[in-house]
Coordinates of C-alpha atoms and ligand atoms in Angstrom, one line a residue:
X118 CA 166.6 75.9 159.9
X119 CA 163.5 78.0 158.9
X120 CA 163.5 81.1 157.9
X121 CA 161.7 84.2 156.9
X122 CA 163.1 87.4 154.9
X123 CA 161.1 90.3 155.8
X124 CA 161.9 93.7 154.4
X125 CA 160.3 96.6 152.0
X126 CA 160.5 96.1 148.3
X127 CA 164.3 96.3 147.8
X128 CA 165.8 95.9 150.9
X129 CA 167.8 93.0 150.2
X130 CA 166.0 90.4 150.7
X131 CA 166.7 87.9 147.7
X132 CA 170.3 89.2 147.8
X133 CA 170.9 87.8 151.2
X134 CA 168.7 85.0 150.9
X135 CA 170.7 83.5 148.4
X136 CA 173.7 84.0 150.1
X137 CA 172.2 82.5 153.1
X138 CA 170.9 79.4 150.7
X139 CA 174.7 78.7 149.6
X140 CA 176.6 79.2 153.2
X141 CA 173.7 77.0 154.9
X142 CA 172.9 74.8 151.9
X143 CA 168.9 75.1 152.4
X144 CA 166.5 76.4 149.4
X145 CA 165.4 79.8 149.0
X146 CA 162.0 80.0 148.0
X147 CA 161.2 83.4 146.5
X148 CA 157.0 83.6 145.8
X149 CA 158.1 86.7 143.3
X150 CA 160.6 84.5 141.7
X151 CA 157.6 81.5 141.6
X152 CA 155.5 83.8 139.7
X153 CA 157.9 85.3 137.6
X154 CA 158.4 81.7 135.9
X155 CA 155.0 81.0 135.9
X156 CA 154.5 84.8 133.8
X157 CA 157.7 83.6 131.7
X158 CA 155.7 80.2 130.8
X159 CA 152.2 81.8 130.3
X160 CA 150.9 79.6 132.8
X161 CA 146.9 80.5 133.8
X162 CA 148.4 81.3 137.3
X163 CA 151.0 83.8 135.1
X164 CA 148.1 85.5 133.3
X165 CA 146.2 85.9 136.7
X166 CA 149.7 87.4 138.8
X167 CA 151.0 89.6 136.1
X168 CA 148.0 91.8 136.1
X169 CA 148.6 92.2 140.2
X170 CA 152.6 92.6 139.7
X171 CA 152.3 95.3 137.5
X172 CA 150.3 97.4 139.1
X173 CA 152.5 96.8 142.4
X174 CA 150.1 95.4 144.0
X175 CA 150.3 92.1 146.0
X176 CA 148.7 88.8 144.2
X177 CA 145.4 87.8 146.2
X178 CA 146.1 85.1 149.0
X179 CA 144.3 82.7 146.6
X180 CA 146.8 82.5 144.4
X181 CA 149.7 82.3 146.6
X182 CA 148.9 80.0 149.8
X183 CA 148.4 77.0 148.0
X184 CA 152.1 76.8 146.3
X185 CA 153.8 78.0 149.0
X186 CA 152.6 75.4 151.1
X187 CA 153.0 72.6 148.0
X188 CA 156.7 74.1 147.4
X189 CA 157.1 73.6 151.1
X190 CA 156.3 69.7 151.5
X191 CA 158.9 69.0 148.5
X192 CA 162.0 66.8 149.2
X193 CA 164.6 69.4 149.2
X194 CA 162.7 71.8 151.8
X195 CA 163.3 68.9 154.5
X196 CA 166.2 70.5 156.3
X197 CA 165.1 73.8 156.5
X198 CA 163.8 76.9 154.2
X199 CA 164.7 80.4 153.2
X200 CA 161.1 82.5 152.2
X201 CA 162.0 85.3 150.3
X202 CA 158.9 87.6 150.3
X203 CA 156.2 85.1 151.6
X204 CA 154.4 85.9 154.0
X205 CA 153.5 89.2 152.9
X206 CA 150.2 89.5 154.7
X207 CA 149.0 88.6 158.0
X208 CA 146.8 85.8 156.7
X209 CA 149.5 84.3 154.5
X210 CA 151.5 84.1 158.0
X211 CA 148.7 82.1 160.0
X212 CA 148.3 80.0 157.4
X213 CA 152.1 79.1 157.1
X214 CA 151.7 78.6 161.3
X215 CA 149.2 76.8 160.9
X216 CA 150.6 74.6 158.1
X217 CA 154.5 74.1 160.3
X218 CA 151.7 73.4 163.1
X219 CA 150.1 70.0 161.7
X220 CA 153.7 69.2 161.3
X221 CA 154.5 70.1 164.9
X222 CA 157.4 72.8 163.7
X223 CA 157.0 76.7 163.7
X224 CA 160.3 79.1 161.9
X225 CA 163.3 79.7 163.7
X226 CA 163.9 83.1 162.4
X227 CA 162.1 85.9 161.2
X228 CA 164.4 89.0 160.1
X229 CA 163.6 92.4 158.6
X230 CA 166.4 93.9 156.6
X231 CA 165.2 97.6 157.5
X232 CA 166.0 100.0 154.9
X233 CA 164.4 103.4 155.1
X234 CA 162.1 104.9 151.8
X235 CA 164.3 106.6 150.7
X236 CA 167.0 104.4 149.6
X237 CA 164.5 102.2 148.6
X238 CA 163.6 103.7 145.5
X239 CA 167.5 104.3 144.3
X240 CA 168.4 100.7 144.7
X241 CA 165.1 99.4 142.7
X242 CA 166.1 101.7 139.9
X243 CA 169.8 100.3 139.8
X244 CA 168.4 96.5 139.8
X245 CA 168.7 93.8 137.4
X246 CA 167.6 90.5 137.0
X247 CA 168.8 88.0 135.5
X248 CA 165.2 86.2 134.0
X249 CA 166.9 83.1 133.4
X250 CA 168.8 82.1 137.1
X251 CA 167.3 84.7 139.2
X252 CA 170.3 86.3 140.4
X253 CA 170.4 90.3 141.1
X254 CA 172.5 92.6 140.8
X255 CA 173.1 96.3 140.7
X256 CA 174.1 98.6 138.5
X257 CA 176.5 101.3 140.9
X258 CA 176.6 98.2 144.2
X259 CA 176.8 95.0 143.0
X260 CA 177.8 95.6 139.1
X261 CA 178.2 92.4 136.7
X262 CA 181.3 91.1 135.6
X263 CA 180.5 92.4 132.1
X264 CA 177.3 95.1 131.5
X265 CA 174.3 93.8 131.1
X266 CA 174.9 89.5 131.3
X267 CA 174.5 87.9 134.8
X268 CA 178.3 86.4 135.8
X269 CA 176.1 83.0 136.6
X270 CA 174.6 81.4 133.8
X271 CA 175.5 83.6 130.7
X272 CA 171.6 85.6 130.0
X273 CA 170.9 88.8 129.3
X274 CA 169.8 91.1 132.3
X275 CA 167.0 92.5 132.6
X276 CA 165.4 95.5 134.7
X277 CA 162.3 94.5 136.0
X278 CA 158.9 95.7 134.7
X279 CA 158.0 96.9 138.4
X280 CA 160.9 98.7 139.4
X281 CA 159.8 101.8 137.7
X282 CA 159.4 104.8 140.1
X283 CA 155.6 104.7 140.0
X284 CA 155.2 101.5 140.6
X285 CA 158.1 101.2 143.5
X286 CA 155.8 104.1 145.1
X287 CA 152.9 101.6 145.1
X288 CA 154.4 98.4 146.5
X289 CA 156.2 100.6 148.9
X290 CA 152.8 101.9 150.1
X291 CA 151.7 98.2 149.7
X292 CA 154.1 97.0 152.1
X293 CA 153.7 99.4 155.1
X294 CA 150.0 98.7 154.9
X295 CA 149.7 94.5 154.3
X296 CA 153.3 93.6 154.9
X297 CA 154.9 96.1 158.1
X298 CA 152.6 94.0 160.9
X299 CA 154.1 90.8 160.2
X300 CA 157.3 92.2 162.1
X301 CA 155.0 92.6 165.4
X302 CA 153.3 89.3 164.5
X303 CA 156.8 87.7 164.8
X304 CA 158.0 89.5 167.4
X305 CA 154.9 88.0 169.0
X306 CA 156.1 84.6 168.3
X307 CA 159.6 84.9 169.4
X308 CA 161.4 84.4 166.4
X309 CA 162.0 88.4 164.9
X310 CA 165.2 89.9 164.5
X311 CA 166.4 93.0 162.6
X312 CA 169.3 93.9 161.1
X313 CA 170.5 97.3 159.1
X314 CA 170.1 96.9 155.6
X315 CA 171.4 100.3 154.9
X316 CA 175.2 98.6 155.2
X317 CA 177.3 96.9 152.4
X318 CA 175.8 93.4 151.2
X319 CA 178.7 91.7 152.8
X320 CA 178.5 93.7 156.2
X321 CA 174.5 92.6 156.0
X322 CA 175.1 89.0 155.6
X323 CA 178.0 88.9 158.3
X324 CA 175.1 90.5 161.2
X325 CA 173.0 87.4 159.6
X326 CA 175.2 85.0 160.1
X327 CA 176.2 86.3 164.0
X328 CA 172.3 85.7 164.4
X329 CA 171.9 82.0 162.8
X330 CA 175.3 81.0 164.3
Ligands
LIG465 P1 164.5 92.4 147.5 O1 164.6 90.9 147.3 O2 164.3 92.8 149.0 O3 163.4 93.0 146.7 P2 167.1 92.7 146.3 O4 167.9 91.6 147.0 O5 166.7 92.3 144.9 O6 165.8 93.1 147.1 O7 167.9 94.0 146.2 C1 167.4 95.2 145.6 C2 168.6 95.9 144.8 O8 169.5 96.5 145.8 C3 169.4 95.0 144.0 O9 169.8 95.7 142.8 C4 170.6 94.6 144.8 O10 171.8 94.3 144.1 C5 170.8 95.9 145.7 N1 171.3 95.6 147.0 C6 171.0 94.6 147.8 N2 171.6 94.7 149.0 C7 172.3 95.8 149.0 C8 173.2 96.5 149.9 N3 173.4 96.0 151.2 N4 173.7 97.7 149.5 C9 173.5 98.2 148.3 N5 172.7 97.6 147.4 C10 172.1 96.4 147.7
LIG466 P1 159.3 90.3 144.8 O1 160.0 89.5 143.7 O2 159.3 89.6 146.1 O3 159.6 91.7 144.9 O4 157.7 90.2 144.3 C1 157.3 90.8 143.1 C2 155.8 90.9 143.2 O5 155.2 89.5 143.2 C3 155.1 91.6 144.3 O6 155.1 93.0 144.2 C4 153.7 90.9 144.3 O7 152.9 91.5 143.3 C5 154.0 89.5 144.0 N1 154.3 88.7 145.2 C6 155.4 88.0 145.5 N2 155.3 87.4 146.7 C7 154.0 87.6 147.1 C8 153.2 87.1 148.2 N3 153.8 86.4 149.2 N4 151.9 87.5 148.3 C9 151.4 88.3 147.3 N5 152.0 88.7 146.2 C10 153.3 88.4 146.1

């Protein structure tokens, strides 16, 4: 099974792509999460996303196509895929058809966790991250056992460098420009589905799960 999360900055996507990953037992593959490590490392790649990231803005297709479609053709990604914000512009999603094309497979499932502005910004200033496993949680929805250290692996959270208003503002401007007309380009290809991110996590991943079956 192949899917793609879709969804503004904050919607949920990595939240329910990670529940997803454990029900159905497939990777999720989270681009943000990819460069995150590589910024963490101090990899050239790092230096070259960071500069992008902080400003909100998205990291040039350059930089991004190449691993996705690398990460893609590992062992583990045999049996099906979660992408947690890739593709986020209409040229990353041609070249991810046309890459599932030479292997004569396309994704199942495209779905947009909608989630109006407005919220957006409340649950991006609640978030934190744990930089060590990636998990997510929120301050007032989805607390931690104990404040501040993710339940998981033990680290100390974190709140993330571009969830500050200002730069929320940006990236949400970002997406409705480069990332909104990938829902029409899936609906084109038969595979888009919506659900309403607005609900409780739980409620969200039980619509997702009516839809995958
Ligand atoms: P995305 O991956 O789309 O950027 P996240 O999954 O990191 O978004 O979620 C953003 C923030 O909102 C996190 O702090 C998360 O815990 C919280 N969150 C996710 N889903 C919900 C929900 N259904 N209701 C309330 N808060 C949520
Ligand atoms: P995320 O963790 O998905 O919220 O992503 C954080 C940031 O990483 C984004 O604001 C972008 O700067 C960058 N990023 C993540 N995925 C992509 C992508 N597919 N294309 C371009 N930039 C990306």
């Amino acid at each position: 099974m192949k899917i793609i999360m879709l969804g503004a900055p904050g919607a949920g996507k990595g939240t329910q792509a990670r529940m997803i990953s454990e029900k159905y037992g497939i990777p999720q593959i989270s681009t943000g999460d990819i460069f995150r490590a590589n910024i963490r490392n101090e990899t050239e790649l790092g230096k070259k996303a960071k500069s992008y990231m902080d400003q909100g803005l998205l990291v040039p297709d350059e930089l991004t196509l190449d691993l996705v479609v690398d990460r893609l053709a590992q062992d583990d990604c045999a049996g099906g895929y979660i992408l947690d914000g890739f593709p986020r512009t209409i040229p990353q999603a041609e070249a991810l058809t046309g890459a599932l094309k030479e292997q004569n497979t396309k994704i199942d499932f495209a779905i947009d966790v909608e989630v109006p502005d407005d919220n957006i910004v409340q649950r991006m200033s609640g978030r934190r991250a744990c930089p060590k496993c990636g998990a997510t949680y929120h301050i007032r929805y989805n607390p931690p056992q104990q404040d501040g250290i993710c339940d998981g692996c033990g680290a100390e959270l974190i709140q993330r460098e571009d969830d500050k208003a200002e730069t929320v503002q940006k990236r949400l401007t970002v997406y409705h420009s480069q990332t909104q007309p990938l829902i029409e380009y899936y609906k084109e290809q038969g595979c888009m589905h919506s659900v309403d991110g607005t609900r409780t996590m739980e409620e969200v991943f039980g619509d997702i799960c009516a839809l995958l079956g």
